[in-house]
Coordinates of C-alpha atoms and ligand atoms in Angstrom, one line a residue:
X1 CA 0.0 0.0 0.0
X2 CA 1.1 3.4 -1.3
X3 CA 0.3 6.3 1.4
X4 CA 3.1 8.7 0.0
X5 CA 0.9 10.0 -2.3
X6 CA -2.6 11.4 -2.1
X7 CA -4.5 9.1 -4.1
X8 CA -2.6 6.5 -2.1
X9 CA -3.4 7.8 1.3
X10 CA -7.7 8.6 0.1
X11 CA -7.7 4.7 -0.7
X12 CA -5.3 3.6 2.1
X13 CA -8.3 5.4 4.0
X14 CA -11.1 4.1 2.3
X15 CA -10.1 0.8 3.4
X16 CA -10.0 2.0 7.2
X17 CA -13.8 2.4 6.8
X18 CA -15.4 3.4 9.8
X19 CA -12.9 2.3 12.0
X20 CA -10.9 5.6 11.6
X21 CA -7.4 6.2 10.8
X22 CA -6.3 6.0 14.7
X23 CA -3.7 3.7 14.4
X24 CA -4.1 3.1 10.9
X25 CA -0.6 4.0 9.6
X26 CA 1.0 1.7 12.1
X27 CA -1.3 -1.3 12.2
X28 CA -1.9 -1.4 8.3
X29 CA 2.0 -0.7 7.6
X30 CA 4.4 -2.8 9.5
X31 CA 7.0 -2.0 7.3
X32 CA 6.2 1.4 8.4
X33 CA 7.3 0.5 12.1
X34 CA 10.5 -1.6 11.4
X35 CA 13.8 0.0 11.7
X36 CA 14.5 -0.8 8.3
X37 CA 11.7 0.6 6.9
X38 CA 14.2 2.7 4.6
X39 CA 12.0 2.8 1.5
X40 CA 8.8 4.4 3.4
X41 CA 10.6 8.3 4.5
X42 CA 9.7 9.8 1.3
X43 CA 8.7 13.4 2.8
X44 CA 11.2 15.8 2.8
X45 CA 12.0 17.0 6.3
X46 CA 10.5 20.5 6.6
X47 CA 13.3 23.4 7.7
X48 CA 13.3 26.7 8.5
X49 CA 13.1 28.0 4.9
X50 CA 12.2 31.9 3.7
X51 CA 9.0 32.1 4.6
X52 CA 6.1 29.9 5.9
X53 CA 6.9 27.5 9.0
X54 CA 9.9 27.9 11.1
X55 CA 11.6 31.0 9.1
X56 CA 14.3 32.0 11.1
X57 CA 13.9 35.8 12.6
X58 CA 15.8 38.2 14.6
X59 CA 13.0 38.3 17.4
X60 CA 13.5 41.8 17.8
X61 CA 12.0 42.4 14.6
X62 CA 8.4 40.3 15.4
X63 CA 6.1 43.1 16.9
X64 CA 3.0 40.9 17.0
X65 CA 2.4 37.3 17.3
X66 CA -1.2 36.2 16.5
X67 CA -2.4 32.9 17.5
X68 CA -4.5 31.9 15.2
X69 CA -6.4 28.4 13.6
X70 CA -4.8 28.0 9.8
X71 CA -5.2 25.1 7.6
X72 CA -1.6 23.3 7.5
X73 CA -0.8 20.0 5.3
X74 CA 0.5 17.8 8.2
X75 CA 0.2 14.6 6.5
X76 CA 1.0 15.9 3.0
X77 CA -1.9 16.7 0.9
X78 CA -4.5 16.5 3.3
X79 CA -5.3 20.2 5.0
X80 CA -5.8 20.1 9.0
X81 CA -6.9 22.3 10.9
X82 CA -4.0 23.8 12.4
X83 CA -3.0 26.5 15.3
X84 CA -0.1 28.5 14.5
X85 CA 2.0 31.3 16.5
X86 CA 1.9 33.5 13.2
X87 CA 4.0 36.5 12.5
X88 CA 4.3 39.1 9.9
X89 CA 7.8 40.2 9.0
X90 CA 9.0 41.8 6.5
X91 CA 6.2 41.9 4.3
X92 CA 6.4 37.7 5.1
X93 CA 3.9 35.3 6.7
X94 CA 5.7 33.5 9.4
X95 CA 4.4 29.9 11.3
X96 CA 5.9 29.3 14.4
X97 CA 8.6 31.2 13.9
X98 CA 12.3 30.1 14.6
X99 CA 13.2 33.7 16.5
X100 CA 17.0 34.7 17.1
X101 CA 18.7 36.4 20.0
X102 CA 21.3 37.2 21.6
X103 CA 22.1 37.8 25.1
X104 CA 20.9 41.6 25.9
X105 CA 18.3 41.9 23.1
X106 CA 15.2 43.3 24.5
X107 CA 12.1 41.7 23.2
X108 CA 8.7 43.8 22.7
X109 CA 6.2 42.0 21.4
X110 CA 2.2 41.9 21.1
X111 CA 0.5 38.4 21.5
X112 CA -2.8 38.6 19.6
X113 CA -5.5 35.8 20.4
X114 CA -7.8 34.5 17.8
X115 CA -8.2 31.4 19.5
X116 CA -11.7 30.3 20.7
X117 CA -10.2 30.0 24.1
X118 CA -8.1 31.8 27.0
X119 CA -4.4 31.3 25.5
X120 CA -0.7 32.9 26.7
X121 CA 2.8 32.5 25.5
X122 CA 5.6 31.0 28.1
X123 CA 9.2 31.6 27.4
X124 CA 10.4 28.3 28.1
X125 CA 13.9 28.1 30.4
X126 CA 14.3 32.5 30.1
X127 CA 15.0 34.3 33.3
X128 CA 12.3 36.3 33.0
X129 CA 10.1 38.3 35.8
X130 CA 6.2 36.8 36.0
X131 CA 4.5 39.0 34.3
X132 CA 6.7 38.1 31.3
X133 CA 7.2 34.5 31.9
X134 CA 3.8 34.2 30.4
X135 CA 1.9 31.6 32.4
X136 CA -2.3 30.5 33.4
X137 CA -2.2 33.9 35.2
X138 CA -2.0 36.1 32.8
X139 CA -3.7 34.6 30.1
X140 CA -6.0 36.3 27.8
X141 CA -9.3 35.5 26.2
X142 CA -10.4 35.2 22.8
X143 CA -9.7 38.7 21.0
X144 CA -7.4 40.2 23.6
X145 CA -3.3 41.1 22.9
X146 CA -1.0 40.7 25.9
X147 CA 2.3 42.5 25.6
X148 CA 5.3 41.2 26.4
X149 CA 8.5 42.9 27.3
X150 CA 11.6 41.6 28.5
X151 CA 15.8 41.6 28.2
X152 CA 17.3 37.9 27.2
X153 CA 19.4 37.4 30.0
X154 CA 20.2 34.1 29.4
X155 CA 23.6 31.8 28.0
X156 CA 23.0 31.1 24.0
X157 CA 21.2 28.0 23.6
X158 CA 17.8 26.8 21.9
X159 CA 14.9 27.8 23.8
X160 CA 11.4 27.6 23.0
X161 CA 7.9 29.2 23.1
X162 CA 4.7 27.5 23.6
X163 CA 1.6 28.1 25.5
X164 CA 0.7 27.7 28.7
X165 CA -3.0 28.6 30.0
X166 CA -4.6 26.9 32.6
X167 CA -5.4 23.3 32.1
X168 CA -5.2 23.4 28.5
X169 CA -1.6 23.9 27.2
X170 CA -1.6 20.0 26.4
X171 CA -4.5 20.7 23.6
X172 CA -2.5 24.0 22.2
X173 CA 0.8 22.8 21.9
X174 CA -0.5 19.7 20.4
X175 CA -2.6 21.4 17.6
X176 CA 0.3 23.1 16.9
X177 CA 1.4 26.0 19.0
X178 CA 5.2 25.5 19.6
X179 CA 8.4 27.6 18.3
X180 CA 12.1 27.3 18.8
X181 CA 14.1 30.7 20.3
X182 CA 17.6 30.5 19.6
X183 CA 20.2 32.5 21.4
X184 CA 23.7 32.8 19.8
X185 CA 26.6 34.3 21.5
X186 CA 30.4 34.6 21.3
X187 CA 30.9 31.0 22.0
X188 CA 28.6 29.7 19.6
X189 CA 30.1 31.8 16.9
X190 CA 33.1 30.5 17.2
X191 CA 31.7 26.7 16.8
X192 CA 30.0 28.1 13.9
X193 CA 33.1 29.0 12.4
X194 CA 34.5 25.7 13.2
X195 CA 32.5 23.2 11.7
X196 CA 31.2 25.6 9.4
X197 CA 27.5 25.4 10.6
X198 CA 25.1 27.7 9.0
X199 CA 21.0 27.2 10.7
X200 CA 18.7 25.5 8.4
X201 CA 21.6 24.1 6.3
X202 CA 24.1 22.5 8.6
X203 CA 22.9 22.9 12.2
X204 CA 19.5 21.7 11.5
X205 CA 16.5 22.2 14.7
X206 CA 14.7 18.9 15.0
X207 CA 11.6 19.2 16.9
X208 CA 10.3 15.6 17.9
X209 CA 6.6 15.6 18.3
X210 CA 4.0 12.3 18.3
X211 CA 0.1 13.0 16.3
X212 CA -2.9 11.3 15.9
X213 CA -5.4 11.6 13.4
X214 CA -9.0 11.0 12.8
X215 CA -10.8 9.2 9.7
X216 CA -10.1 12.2 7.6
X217 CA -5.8 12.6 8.2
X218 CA -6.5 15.5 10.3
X219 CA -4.8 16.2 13.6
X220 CA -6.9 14.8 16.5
X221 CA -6.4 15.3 20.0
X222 CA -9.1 13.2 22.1
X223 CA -7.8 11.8 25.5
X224 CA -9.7 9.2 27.9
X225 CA -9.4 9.9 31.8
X226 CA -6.9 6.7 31.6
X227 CA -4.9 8.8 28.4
X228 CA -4.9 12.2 30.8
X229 CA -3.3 10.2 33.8
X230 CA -1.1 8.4 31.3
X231 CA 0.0 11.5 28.9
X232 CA -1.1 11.8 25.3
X233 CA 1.1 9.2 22.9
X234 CA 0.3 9.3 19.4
X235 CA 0.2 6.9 16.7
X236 CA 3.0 8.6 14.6
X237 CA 6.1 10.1 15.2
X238 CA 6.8 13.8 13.1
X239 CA 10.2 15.5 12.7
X240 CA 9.5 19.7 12.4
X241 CA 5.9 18.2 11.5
X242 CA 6.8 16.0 8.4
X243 CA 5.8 12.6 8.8
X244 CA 8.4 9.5 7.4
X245 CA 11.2 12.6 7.3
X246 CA 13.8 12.4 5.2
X247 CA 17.2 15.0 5.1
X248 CA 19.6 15.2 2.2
X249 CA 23.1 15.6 3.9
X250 CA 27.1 15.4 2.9
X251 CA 29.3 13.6 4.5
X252 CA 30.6 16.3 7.1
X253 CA 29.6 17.2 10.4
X254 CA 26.2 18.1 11.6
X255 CA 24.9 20.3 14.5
X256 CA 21.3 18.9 15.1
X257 CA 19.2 21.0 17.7
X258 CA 16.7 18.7 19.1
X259 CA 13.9 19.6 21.2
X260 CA 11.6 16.8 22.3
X261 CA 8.2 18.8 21.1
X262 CA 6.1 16.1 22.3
X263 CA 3.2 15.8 25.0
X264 CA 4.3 12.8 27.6
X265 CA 6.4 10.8 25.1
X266 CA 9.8 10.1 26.0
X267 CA 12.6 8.9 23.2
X268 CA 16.2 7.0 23.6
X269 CA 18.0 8.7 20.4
X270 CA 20.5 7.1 18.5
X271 CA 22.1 7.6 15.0
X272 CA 21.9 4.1 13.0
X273 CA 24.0 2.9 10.1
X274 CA 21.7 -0.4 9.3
X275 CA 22.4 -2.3 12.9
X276 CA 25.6 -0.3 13.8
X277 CA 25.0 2.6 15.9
X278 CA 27.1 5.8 15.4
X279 CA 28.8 7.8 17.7
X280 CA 27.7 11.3 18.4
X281 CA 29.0 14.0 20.6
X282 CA 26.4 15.7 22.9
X283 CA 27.3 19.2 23.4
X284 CA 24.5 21.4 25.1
X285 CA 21.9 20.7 26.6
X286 CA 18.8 22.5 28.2
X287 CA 21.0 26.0 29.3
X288 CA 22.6 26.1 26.2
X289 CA 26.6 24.6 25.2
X290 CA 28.3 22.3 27.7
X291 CA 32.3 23.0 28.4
X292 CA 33.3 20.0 26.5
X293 CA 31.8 17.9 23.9
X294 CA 31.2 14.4 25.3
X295 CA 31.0 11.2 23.3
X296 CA 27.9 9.0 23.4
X297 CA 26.0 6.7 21.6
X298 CA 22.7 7.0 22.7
X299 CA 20.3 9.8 24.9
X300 CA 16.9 9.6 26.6
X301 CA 15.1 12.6 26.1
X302 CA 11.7 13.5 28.2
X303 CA 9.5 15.7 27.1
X304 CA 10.3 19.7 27.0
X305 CA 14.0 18.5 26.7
X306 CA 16.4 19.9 24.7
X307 CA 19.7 18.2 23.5
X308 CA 22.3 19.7 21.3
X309 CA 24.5 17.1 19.4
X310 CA 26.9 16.8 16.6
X311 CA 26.9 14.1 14.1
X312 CA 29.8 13.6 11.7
X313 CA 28.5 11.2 8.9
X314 CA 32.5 10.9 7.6
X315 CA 31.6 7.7 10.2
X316 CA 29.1 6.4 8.5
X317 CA 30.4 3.8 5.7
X318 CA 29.8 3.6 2.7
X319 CA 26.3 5.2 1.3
X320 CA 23.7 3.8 3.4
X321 CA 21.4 6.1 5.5
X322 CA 21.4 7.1 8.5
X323 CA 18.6 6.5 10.6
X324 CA 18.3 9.1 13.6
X325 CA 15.9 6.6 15.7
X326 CA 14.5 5.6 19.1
X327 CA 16.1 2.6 20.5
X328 CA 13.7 0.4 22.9
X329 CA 13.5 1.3 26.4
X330 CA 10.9 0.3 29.3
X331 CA 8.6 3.2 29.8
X332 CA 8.0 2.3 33.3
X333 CA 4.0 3.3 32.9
X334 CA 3.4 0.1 34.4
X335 CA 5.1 1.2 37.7
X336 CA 2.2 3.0 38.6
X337 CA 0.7 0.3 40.8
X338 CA -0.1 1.3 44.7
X339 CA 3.1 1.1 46.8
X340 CA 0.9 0.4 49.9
X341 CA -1.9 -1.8 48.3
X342 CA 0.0 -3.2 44.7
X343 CA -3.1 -1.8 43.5
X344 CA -3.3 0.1 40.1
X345 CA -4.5 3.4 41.3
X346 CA -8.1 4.6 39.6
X347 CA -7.4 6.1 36.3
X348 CA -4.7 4.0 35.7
X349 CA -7.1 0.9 34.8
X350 CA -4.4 -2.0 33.4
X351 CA -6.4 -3.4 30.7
X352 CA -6.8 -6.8 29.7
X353 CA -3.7 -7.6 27.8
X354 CA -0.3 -9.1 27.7
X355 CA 1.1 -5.7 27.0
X356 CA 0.0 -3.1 30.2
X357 CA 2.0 0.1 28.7
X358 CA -0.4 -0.5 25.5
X359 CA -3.1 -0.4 27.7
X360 CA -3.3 3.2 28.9
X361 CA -2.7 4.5 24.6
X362 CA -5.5 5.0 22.1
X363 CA -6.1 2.4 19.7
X364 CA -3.0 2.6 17.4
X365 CA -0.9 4.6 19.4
X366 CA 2.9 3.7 19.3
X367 CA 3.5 2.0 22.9
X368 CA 6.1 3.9 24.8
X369 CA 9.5 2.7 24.5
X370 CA 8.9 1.6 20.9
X371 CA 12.1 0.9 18.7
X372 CA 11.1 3.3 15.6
X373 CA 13.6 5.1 13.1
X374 CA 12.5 8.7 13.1
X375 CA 14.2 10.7 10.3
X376 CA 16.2 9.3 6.9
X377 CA 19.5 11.1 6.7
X378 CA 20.7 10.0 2.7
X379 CA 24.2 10.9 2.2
X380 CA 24.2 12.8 -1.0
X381 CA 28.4 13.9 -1.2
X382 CA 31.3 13.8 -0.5
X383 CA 32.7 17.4 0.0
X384 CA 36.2 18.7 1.2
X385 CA 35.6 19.0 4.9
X386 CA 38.5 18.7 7.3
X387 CA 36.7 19.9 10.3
X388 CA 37.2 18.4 14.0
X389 CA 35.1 18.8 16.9
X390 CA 36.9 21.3 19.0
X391 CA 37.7 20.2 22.3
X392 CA 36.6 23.3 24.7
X393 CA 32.9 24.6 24.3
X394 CA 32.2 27.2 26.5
X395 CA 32.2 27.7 29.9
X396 CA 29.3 27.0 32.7
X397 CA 29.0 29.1 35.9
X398 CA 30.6 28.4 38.6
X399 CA 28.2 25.4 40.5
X400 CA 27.3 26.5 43.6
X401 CA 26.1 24.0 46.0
X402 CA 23.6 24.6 49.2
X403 CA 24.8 23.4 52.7
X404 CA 22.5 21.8 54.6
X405 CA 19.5 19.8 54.4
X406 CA 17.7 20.0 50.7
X407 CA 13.9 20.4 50.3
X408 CA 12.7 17.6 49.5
X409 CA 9.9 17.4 46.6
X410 CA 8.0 13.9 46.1
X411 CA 6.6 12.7 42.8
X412 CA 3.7 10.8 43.2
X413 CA -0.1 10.4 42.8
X414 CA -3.3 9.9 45.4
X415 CA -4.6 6.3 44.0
X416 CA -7.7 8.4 42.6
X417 CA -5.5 9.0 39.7
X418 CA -4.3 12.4 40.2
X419 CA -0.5 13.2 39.8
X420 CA 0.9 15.3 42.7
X421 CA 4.0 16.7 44.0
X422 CA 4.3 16.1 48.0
X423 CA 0.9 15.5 48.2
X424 CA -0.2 18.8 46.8
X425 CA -1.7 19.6 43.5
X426 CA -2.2 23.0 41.4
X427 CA -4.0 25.9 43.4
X428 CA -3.4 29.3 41.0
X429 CA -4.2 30.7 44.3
X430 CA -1.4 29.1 46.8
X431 CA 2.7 28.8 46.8
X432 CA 3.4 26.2 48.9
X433 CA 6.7 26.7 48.0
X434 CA 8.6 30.4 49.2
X435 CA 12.3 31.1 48.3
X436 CA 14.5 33.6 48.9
X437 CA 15.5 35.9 46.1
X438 CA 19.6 35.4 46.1
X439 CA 19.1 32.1 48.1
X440 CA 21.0 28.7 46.9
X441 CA 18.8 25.7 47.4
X442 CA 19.5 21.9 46.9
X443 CA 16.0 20.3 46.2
X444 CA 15.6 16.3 46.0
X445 CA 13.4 15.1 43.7
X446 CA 11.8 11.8 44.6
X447 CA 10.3 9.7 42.5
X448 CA 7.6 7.1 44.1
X449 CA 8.3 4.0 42.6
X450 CA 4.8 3.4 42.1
X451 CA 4.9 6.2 39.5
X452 CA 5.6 7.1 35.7
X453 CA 8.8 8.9 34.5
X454 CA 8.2 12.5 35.0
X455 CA 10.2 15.5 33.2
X456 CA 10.2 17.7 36.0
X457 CA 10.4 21.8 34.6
X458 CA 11.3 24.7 37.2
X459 CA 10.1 28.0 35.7
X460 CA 12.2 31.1 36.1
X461 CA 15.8 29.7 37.0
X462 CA 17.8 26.9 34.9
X463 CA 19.9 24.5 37.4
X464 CA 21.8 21.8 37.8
X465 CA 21.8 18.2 38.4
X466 CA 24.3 16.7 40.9
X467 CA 23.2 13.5 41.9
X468 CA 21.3 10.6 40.6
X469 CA 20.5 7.7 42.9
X470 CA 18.4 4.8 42.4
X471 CA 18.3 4.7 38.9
X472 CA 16.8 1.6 37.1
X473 CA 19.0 -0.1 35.4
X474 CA 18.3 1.3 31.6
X475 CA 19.0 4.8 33.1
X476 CA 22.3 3.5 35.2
X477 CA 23.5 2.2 32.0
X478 CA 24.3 5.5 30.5
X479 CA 25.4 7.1 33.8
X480 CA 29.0 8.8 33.6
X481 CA 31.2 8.2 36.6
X482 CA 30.2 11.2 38.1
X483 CA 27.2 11.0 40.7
X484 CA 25.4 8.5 38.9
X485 CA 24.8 11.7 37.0
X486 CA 23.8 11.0 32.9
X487 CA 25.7 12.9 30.4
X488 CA 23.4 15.6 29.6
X489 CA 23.0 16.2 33.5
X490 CA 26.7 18.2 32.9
X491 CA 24.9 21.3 31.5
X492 CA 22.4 24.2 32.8
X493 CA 18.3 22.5 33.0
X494 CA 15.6 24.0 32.9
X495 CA 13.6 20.3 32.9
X496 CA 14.8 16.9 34.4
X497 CA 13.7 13.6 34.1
X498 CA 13.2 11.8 37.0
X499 CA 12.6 8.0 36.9
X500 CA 10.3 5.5 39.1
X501 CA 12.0 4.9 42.3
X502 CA 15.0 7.6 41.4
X503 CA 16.4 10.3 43.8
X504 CA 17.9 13.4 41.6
X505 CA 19.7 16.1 43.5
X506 CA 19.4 19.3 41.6
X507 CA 21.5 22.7 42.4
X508 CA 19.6 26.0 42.4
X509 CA 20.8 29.8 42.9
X510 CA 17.8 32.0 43.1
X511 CA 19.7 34.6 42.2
X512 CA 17.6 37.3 39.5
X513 CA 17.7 41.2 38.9
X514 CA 13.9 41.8 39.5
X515 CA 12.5 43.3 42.7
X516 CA 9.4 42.2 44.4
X517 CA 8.5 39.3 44.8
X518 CA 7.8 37.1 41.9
X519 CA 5.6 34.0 41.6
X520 CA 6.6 31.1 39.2
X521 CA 5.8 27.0 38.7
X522 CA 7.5 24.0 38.5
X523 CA 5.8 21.5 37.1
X524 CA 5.5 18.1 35.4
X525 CA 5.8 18.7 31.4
X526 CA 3.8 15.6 30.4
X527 CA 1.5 18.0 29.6
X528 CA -1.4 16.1 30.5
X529 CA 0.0 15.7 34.0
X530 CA 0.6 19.4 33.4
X531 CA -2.8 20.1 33.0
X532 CA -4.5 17.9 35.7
X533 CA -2.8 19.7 38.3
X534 CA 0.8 18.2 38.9
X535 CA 2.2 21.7 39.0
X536 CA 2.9 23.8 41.9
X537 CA 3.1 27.6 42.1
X538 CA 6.2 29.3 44.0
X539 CA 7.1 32.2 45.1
X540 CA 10.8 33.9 44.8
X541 CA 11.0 36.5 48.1
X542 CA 12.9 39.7 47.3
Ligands
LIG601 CU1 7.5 24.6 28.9 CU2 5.6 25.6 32.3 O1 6.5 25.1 30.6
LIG602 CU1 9.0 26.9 31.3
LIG603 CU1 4.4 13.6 35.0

């Protein structure tokens, strides 16, 4: 069966019948599932081109964001409805643009709703005050601008803006709303220079993001209680929203900024060469560039995560693709039995079923921890490069470590099948959590073993990671020999996965330049958890 083209796809669908397209692409095409599935990426992965999605803009040039419902081919061919963060530059209409800073721009900008619904923009991982952090509390309604105004005050890395209203960012950002902010700087300019990285060409954003669809081929977002408690996981997998991607590349060295765009779905990435995984080095993370690049072979990456990594396909023999892919890895869902009874908790029904992760997904959805090849890389040429990974990146701040006892923050939920953080669960009204501005905290985030992974996000201040304890086994595996700490835990966070049963230690300095107090979250970013109240509001004491 042919679903590259459009006539292929209407009678690909025709055969679905009544049973819908949920799952359709995955249970109709195994081929379309297997690792080898080479022939089936026949879409060419969309990039930040000159106009339309992506463009890459000096953010202090957008003036006015309107979020607003388009039409948008997702599955190529067939129009969705679509929401879009849409800017008008230059005489140029923009979706989701990819905006540029650099440290010490001043951002003023007008967000313009056209939604149906209360929406607001968050800045995700900027040092911002709360007013422009953009979160449930200042959210606008249907017709209504919000104007944002702020400094970046932050090291060069790839951010990213998405929304974040109250209980339904999950639904937003899954229809759509999601854009990369990219802040360069001295160091990255030399890197540039180094490798020769231009954006969009060589140093390529890939945003990671899972869909559904309904009968039509149109985006679908429709949870079940049991999906909410689980997180949203989709039946395919889209690279910068291309389905089966594929990249055209040379045989030189490749920056790939990856954000992990997707609702609750986590991914173990690895560059493939038929069964022989490539090395890659990892060299920034959340925060922005690490001090050196380190050499891996594979990453897990939770959701709201960003990893920065350099491929060099002068490794790769021969002219076979690459395959940029999720390796298999337990998801853990099935952890979420009662510690005290062994009982799955309400919400969390385990279906009937020899698989129970599969359980908890819409019919069709890709099970969690699913091997899956995700983009095509073909190697096209052979050019004259000579280039070498430099050995020094940057530099991080100094890491400054609390004394004393740390506060202690436990993941977990109330058997009723609500998500919670020590017990509590989101109150716009209430911050149970006070800090002093200029204070160094530790905090300790626990992990109930009778739980899910959760990718933890602090609002307002990135951090770091110093400890990891307790890991299971798939995590342990890729631990340096540092703290039981993973590779990607050497950089500036601004969102940290923390297993079942894990214990991660994680370095704050609530050091900020605004005065008064200021309110922020943390939060779970599974959206779904997200949205059913497994965020907490705190405040930051001047
Ligand atoms: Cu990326 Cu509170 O969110
Ligand atoms: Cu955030
Ligand atoms: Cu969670």
């Amino acid at each position: 069966m042919n679903l590259t083209t459009r006539r292929g796809f209407l009678a690909a669908l025709a055969g679905a019948g009544a049973a819908g397209l949920s799952g359709f692409l995955w249970q109709h095409e195994p081929a379309f599932a297997a690792a080898d599935s080479a022939g089936q990426f026949t879409n060419r992965l969309r990039l930040p081109g000159a106009t339309g999605l992506y463009t890459a803009v000096t953010a202090r040039e957008v003036k006015q964001i309107t979020v607003s419902e388009v039409s948008f081919e997702v599955l190529p061919g067939i129009p969705s409805p679509f929401w879009a963060y849409v800017a008008e530059v230059g005489g140029k209409r923009l979706l989701n643009p990819t905006l540029l800073a650099r440290p010490g721009d001043q951002i003023q900008l007008r967000m313009i709703n056209r939604l149906k619904q209360p929406t607001i923009i968050h800045w995700h991982g900027l040092t911002n005050d709360q007013r422009n952090d953009g979160v449930g509390t200042y959210q606008v309604g249907p017709g209504a601008a919000f104007d944002y105004a702020f400094t970046v005050r932050d090291r060069a890395a790839s951010y990213w803006y998405h929304p974040h209203p109250h209980d339904i960012a999950g639904e937003q950002a899954y229809k759509g709303l999601a854009g990369l902010l990219i802040v360069k700087d001295d160091d990255e300019d030399v890197l540039a220079r180094a490798l020769d990285l231009a954006l969009g060409v060589t140093d390529i954003p890939l945003v990671i993001q899972d869909r559904s669809f309904n009968f039509e081929g149109k985006v679908e977002y429709k949870l079940s209680r049991e999906q909410m408690f689980m997180g949203f996981l989709g039946e395919a997998i889209l690279v910068n929203l291309t389905a089966r991607p594929y990249f055209d590349a040379a045989r030189r060295i490749y920056r790939f900024r990856i954000l992990n765009g997707s609702n609750a779905r986590g991914y173990r990435l690895a560059f493939a060469q038929g069964s022989r995984l490539l090395d890659y080095h990892l060299i920034g993370t959340d925060g922005g560039l690490l001090e050196q690049p380190l050499k891996v072979r594979e990453s897990i990456i939770g959701a709201a995560q960003r990893l920065d990594v350099l491929l060099d396909l002068r490794s790769a023999s021969g002219n076979e693709p690459v395959f940029l892919k999720s390796l298999a890895f337990d998801p853990m869902h099935n952890e979420s039995v009662d510690e005290k009874t062994g009982k799955p908790p309400a919400g969390a029904t385990q279906g009937a079923g020899a698989d129970p992760h599969a359980a908890h997904a819409a019919p069709g959805a890709i099970a969690d921890g699913t091997e899956m090849p995700l983009l095509r890389i073909n190697i096209k040429s052979s050019p004259e490069y000579k280039r070498q990974v430099p050995s020094r990146l940057s530099r991080l701040p100094k890491l400054a470590v609390a004394a004393g006892e740390p506060r202690r923050l436990t993941l977990g939920h109330d058997g009723k099948g609500n998500w919670n953080i020590n017990g509590w669960r989101f109150n716009m009204h209430e911050t149970p959590v006070t800090v002093q501005r200029g204070a160094r905290e530790t905090w300790l985030l626990r992990n109930n073993r009778a739980s899910m992974p959760h990718p933890i996000h602090i609002h307002g201040f990135q951090f770091r990671v110093i400890e990891r304890r307790d890991s299971p086994a798939q995590v342990k595996a890729l631990a340096t020999r540092q703290n039981g700490l993973l590779p990607q835990d050497l950089g500036l966070l601004d969102t940290v996965l923390v297993w079942p049963g894990e214990s991660v230690r994680i370095a704050l300095d609530f050091s900020h330049p605004f005065t008064g107090d200021q309110t922020y979250m943390f939060h779970c970013h599974n959206l779904e958890h997200e949205d059913t109240g497994m965020m907490i509001g705190y405040k930051v004491k001047a």
